[in-house]
CSV table of C-alpha atoms in Angstrom, one decimal:
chain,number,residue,atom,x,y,z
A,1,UNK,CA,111.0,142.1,61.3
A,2,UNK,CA,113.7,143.6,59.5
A,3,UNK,CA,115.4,141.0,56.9
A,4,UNK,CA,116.9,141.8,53.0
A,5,UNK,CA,114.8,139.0,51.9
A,6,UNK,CA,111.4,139.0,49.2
A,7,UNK,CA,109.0,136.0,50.4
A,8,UNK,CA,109.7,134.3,53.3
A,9,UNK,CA,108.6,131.0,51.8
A,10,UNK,CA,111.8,131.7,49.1
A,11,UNK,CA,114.5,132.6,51.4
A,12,UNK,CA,116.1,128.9,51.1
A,13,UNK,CA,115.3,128.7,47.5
A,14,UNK,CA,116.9,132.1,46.9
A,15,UNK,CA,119.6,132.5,48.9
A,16,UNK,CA,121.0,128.8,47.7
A,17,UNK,CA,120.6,129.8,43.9
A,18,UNK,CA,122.8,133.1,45.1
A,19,UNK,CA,124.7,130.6,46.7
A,20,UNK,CA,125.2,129.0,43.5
A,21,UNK,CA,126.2,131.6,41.5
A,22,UNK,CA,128.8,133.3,43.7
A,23,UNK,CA,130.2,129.9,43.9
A,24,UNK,CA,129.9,128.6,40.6
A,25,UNK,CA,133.6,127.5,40.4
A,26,UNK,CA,133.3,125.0,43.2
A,27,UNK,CA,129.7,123.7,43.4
A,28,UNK,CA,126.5,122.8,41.8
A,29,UNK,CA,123.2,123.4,42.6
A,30,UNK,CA,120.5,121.1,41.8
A,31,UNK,CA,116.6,123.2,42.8
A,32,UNK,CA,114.4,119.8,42.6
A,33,UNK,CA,115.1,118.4,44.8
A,34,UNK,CA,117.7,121.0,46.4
A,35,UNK,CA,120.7,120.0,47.0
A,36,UNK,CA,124.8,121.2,46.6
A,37,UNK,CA,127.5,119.2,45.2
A,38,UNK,CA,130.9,119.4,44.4
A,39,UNK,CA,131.6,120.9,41.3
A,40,UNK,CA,135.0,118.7,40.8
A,41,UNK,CA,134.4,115.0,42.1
A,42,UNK,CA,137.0,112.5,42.8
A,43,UNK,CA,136.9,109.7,41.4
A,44,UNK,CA,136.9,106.3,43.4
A,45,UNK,CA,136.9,108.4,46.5
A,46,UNK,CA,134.7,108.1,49.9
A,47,UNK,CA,132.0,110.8,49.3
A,48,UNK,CA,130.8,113.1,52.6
A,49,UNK,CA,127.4,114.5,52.6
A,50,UNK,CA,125.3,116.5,55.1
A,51,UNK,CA,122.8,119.0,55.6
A,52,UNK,CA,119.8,120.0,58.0
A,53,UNK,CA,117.6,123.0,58.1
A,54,UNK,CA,119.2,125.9,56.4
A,55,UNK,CA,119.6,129.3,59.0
A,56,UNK,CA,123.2,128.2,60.0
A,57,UNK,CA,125.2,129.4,57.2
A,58,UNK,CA,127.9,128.8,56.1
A,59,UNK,CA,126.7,125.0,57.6
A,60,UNK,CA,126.5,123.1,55.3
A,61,UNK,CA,126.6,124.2,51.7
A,62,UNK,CA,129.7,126.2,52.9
A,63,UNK,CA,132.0,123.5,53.6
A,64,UNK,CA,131.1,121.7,50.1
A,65,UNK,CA,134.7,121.3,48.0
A,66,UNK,CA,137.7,119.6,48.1
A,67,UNK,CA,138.7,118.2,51.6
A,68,UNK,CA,135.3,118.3,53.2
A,69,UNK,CA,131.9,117.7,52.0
A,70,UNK,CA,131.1,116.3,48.6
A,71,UNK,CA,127.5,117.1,48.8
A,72,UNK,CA,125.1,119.2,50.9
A,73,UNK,CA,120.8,119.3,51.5
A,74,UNK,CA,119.3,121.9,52.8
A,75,UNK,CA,115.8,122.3,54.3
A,76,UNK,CA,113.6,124.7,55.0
A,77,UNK,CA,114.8,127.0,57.9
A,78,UNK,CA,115.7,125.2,61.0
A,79,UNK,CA,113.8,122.1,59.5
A,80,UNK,CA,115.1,118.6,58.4
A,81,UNK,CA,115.1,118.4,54.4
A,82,UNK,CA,113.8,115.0,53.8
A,83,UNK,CA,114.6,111.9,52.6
A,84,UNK,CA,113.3,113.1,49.1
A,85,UNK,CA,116.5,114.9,48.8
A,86,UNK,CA,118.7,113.2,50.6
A,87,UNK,CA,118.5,110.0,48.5
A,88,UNK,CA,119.8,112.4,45.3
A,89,UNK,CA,122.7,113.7,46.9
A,90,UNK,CA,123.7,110.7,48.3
A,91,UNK,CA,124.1,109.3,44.8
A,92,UNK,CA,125.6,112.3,43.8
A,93,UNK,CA,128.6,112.1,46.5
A,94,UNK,CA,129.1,108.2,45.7
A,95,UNK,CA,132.0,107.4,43.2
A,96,UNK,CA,132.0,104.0,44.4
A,97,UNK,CA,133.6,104.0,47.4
A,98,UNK,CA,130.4,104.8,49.6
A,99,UNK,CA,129.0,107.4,51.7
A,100,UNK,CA,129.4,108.7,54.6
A,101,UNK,CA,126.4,110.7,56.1
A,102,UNK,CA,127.8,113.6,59.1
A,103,UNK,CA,124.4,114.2,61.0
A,104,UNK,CA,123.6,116.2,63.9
A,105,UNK,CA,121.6,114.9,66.4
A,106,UNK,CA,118.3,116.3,66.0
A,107,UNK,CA,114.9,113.9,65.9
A,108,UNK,CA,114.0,114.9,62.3
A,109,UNK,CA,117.6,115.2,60.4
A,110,UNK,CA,118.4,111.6,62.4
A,111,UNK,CA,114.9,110.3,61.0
A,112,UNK,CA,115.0,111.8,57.5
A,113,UNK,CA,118.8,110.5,57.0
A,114,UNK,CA,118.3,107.1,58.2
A,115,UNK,CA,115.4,106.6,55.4
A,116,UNK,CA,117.7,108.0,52.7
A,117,UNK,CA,120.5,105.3,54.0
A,118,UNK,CA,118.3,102.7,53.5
A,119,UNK,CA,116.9,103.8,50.4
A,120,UNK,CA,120.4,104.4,49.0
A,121,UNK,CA,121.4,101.4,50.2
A,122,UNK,CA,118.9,99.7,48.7
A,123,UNK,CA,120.3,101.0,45.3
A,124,UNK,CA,124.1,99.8,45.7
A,125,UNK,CA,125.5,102.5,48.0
A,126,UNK,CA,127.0,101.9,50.5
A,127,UNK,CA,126.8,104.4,53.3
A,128,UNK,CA,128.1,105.0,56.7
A,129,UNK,CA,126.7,107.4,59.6
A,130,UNK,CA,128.3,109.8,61.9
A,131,UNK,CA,126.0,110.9,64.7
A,132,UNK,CA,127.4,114.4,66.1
A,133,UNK,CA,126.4,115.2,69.6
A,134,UNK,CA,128.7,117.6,71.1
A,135,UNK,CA,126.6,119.7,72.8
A,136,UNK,CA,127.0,119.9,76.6
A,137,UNK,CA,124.1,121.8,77.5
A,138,UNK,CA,121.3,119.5,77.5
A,139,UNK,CA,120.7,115.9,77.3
A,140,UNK,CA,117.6,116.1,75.7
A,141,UNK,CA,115.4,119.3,74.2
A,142,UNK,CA,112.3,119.8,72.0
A,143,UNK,CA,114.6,118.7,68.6
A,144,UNK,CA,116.7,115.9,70.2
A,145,UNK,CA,116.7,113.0,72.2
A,146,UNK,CA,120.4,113.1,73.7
A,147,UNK,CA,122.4,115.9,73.0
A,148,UNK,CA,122.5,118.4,70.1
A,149,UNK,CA,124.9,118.2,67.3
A,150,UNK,CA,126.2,121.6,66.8
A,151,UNK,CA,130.2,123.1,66.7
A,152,UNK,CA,131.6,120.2,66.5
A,153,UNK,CA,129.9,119.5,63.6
A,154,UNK,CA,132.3,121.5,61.3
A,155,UNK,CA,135.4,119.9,62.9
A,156,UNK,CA,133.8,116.1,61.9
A,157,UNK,CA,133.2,117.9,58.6
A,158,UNK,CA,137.0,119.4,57.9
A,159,UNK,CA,138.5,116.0,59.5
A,160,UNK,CA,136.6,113.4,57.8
A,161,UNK,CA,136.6,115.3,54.8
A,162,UNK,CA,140.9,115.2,54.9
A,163,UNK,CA,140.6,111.6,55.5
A,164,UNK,CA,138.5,111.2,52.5
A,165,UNK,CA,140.7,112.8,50.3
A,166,UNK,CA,143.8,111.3,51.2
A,167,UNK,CA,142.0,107.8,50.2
A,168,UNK,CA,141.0,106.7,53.1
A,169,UNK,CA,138.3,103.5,53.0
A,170,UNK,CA,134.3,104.1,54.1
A,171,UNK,CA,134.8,102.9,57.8
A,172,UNK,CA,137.9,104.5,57.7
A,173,UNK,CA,136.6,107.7,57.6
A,174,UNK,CA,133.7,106.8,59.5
A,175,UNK,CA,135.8,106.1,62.5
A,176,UNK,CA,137.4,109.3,62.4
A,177,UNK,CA,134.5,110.8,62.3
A,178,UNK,CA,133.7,109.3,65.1
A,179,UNK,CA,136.7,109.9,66.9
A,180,UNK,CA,136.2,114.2,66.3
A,181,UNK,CA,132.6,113.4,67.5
A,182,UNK,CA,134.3,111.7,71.0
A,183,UNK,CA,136.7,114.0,71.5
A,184,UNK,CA,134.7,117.5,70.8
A,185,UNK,CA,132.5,119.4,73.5
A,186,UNK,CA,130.8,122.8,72.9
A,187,UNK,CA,128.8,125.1,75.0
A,188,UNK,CA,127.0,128.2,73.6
A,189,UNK,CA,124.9,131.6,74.8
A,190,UNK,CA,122.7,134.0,73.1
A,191,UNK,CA,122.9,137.4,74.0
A,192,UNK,CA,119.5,137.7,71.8
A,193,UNK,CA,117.6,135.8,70.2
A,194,UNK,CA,117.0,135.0,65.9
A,195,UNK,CA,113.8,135.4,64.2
A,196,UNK,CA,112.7,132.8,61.3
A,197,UNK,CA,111.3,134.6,58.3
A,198,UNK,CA,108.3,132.5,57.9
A,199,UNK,CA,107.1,133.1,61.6
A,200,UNK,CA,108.2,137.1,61.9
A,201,UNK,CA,109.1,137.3,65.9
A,202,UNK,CA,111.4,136.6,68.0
A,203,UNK,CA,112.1,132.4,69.0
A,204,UNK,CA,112.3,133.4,72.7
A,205,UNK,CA,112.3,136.3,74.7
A,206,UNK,CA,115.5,138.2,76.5
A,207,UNK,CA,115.7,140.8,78.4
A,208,UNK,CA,118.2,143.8,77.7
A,209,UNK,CA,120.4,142.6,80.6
A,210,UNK,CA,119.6,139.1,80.2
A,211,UNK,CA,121.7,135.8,78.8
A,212,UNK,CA,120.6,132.8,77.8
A,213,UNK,CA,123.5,130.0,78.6
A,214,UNK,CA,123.9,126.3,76.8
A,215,UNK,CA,121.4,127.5,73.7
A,216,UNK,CA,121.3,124.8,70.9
A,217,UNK,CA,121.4,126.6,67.2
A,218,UNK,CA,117.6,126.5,66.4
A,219,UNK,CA,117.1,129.0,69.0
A,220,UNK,CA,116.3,127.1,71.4
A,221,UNK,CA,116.5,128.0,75.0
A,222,UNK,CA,119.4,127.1,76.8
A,223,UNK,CA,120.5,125.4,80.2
A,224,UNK,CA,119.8,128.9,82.2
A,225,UNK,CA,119.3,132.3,82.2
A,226,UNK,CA,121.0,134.9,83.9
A,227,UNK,CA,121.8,138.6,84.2
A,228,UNK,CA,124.8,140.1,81.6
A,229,UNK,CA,128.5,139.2,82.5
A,230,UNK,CA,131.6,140.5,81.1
A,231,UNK,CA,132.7,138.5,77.8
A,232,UNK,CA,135.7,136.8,80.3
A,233,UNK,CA,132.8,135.7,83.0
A,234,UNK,CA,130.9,134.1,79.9
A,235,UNK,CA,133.4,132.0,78.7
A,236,UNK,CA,134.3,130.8,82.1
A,237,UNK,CA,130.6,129.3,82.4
A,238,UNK,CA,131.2,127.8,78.6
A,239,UNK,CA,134.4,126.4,79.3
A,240,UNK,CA,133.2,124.7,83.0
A,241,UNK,CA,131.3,122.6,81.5
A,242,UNK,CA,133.0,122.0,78.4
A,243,UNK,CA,136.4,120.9,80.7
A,244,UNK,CA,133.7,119.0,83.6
A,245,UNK,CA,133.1,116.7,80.9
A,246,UNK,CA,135.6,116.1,78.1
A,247,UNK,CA,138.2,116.2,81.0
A,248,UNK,CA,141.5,116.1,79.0
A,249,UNK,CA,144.5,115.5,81.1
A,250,UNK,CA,147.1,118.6,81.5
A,251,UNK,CA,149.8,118.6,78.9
A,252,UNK,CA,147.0,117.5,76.0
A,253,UNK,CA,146.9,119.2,72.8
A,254,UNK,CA,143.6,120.9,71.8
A,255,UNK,CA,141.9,122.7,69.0
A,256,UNK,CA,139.8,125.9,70.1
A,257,UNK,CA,137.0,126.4,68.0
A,258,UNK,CA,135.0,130.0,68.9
A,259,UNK,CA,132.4,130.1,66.6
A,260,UNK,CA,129.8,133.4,66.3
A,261,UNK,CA,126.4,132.7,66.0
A,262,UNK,CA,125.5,135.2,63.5
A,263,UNK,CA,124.9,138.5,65.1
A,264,UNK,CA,128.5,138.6,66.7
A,265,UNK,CA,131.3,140.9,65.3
A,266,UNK,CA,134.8,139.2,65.3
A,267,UNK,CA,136.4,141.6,67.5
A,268,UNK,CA,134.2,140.3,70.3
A,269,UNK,CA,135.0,136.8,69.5
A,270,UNK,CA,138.4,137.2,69.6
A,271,UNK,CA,137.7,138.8,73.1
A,272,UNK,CA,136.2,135.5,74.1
A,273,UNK,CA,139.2,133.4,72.5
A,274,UNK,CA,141.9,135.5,74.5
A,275,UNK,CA,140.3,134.6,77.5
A,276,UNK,CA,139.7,130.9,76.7
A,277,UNK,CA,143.1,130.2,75.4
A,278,UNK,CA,144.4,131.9,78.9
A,279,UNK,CA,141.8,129.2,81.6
A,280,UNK,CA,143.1,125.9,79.4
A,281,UNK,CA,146.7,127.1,79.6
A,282,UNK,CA,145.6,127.6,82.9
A,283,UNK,CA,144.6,124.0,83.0
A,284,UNK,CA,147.9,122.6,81.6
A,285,UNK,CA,146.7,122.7,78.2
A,286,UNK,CA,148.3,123.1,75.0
A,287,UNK,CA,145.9,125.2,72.4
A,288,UNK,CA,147.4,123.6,69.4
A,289,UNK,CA,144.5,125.1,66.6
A,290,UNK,CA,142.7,127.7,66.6
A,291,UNK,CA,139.4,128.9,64.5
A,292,UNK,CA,137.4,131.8,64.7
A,293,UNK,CA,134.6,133.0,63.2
A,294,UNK,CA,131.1,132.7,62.5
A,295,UNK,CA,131.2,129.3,61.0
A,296,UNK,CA,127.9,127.6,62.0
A,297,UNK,CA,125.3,130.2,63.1
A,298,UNK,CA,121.8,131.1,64.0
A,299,UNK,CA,120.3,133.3,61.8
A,300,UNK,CA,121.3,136.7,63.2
A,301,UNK,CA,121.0,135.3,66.7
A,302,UNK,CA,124.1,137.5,69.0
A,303,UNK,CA,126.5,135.2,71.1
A,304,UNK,CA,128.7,132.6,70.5
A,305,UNK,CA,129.7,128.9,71.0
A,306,UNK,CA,133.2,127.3,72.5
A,307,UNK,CA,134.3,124.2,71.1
A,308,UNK,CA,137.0,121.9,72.6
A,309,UNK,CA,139.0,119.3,70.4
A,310,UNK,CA,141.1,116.8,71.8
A,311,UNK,CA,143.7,116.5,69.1
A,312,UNK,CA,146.4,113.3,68.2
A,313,UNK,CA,148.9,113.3,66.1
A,314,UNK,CA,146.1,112.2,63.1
A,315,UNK,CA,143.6,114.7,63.7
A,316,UNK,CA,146.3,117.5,63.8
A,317,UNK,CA,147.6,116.4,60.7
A,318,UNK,CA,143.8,116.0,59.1
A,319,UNK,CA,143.2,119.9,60.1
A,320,UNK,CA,146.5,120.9,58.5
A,321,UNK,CA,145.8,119.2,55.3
A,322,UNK,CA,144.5,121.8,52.1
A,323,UNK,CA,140.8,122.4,52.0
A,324,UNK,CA,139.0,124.6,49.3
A,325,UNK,CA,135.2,125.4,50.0
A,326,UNK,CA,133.6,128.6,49.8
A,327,UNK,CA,133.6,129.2,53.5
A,328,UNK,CA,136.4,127.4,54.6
A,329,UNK,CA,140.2,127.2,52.7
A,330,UNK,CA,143.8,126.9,53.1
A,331,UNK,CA,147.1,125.1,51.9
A,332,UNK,CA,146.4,124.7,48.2
């Protein structure tokens, strides 16, 4: 195992105080418990917070600023943190308005946030939860029972997060959460597979002309594993599903969301985007967004997801409107 780290039990620990400092200007770190916040709160405004196990970067710390997240926890790698510091940074994202919670749909980050609502609760917050399932692979796997909350994630984040900021009331921005949550489905593959720093190999084994289709971002394995394609075969079997099941009607607006997974190089994302954007034109769509990039990863792990957003007039507009985090920014 080859990683630019010192002890695998500090990767988190380190890598979030780097974090930190490159982002000093936008967010604060807080080591015990760890957690990120925004450097610049708004006063009287809904406050968004998430988090999970840390190994999908820029997930979730990333996306803390204005127009998304006002807090973030991370845990260990691909672990829950726990309701120890949850509770914190739930406090820390309320101005009085309330919280909303954006959790992906894993047994131990559904557990661990539920605790820290009620505990928060308990002390005068009031908090709100948005349960993101997007994932079309599986219904159920060794983290979840349902499906996994992965790419859709950062489009609940962005979305909510406008919504927020424009002054939107807690359920109000609950519900659009909500609304991303229903109207987003994503499909990934690994073309290899990641290795955690605390356990040294490989999570699962590939072949050197094997791919591993509908993987969730732990590294978990997938729906099915077949022989190398071509990048346009591979998006066709992530965009099957993906269209099987969200089935928009021709003429809808959509946002296309290809999102690396850490080991891919943008040039061959954008392969798989000109391909994509060609079968939903193909099936009277009208890509309306686009994003691009590795935005919620595993690790090192090489492939990619494809997420589909059915867009209104609302969510278009939430998208468009100014964000300023350290991984994601535009229109201020």
């Amino acid at each position: 195992m080859k990683k630019l780290i010192n002890d695998p039990k500090a990767v988190v620990d380190e890598s979030v105080e780097g974090f930190g400092l490159a982002h000093a200007d936008l967010v604060t770190v807080h080591p015990d418990p760890l957690f990120v916040s925004r450097k610049e709160a708004k006063s009287g405004k809904v406050g968004l917070l998430s988090g999970g196990g840390s190994g999908h970067e820029p997930l979730h710390a990333g996306y803390v600023g204005f127009g998304m997240l006002d807090a973030a926890v991370p845990g260990a790698v691909f672990t829950s943190p726990t309701p120890d510091a949850i509770i914190p940074a739930t406090l820390a994202a309320d101005s009085g308005a309330g919280v909303v919670h954006i959790v992906k749909n894993y047994t131990g980050d559904v557990l661990n946030f539920e605790t820290a609502a009620e505990m928060a609760q308990a002390e005068g917050v009031q908090v709100r939860t948005v349960l993101v399932n997007d994932d079309v692979a599986v219904e159920d796997s060794l983290y979840t029972a349902g499906r996994r909350g992965v790419g859709g994630t950062v489009l609940v984040e962005k979305i909510a997060g406008a919504a927020a900021e424009r002054g939107d009331g807690l359920d109000a921005v609950a519900a659009i959460g909500q609304r991303v949550n229903d109207n987003v489905r994503t499909m990934g593959v690994a073309l290899s597979a990641c290795t955690v720093p605390h356990a040294g190999v490989p999570s699962f084994e590939l072949g050197e002309d094997e791919i591993e289709i509908g993987i969730g971002i732990h590294g978990e394995p997938g729906r099915h594993r077949i022989p190398m394609e071509n990048a346009d075969g591979i998006t066709d079997r992530l965009l099957e599903p993906i269209l099987a099941d969200l089935k928009p009607a021709p003429g809808e607006k959509v946002l296309l969301f290809v999102n690396g997974m850490g080991g891919t190089p943008a040039s061959e994302l954008y392969i798989v985007y000109r391909h994509a954007v060609k079968v939903l034109e193909g099936a009277g769509l009208v890509v309306e967004r686009s994003l691009v990039g590795n935005y919620i990863t595993a690790l090192e792990m090489q492939g990619c997801s494809i997420s589909v957003l059915r867009l209104d007039q609302e969510m278009t507009s939430l998208w468009d409107a100014p964000v300023h985090t350290p991984a994601l920014r535009w229109g201020m």
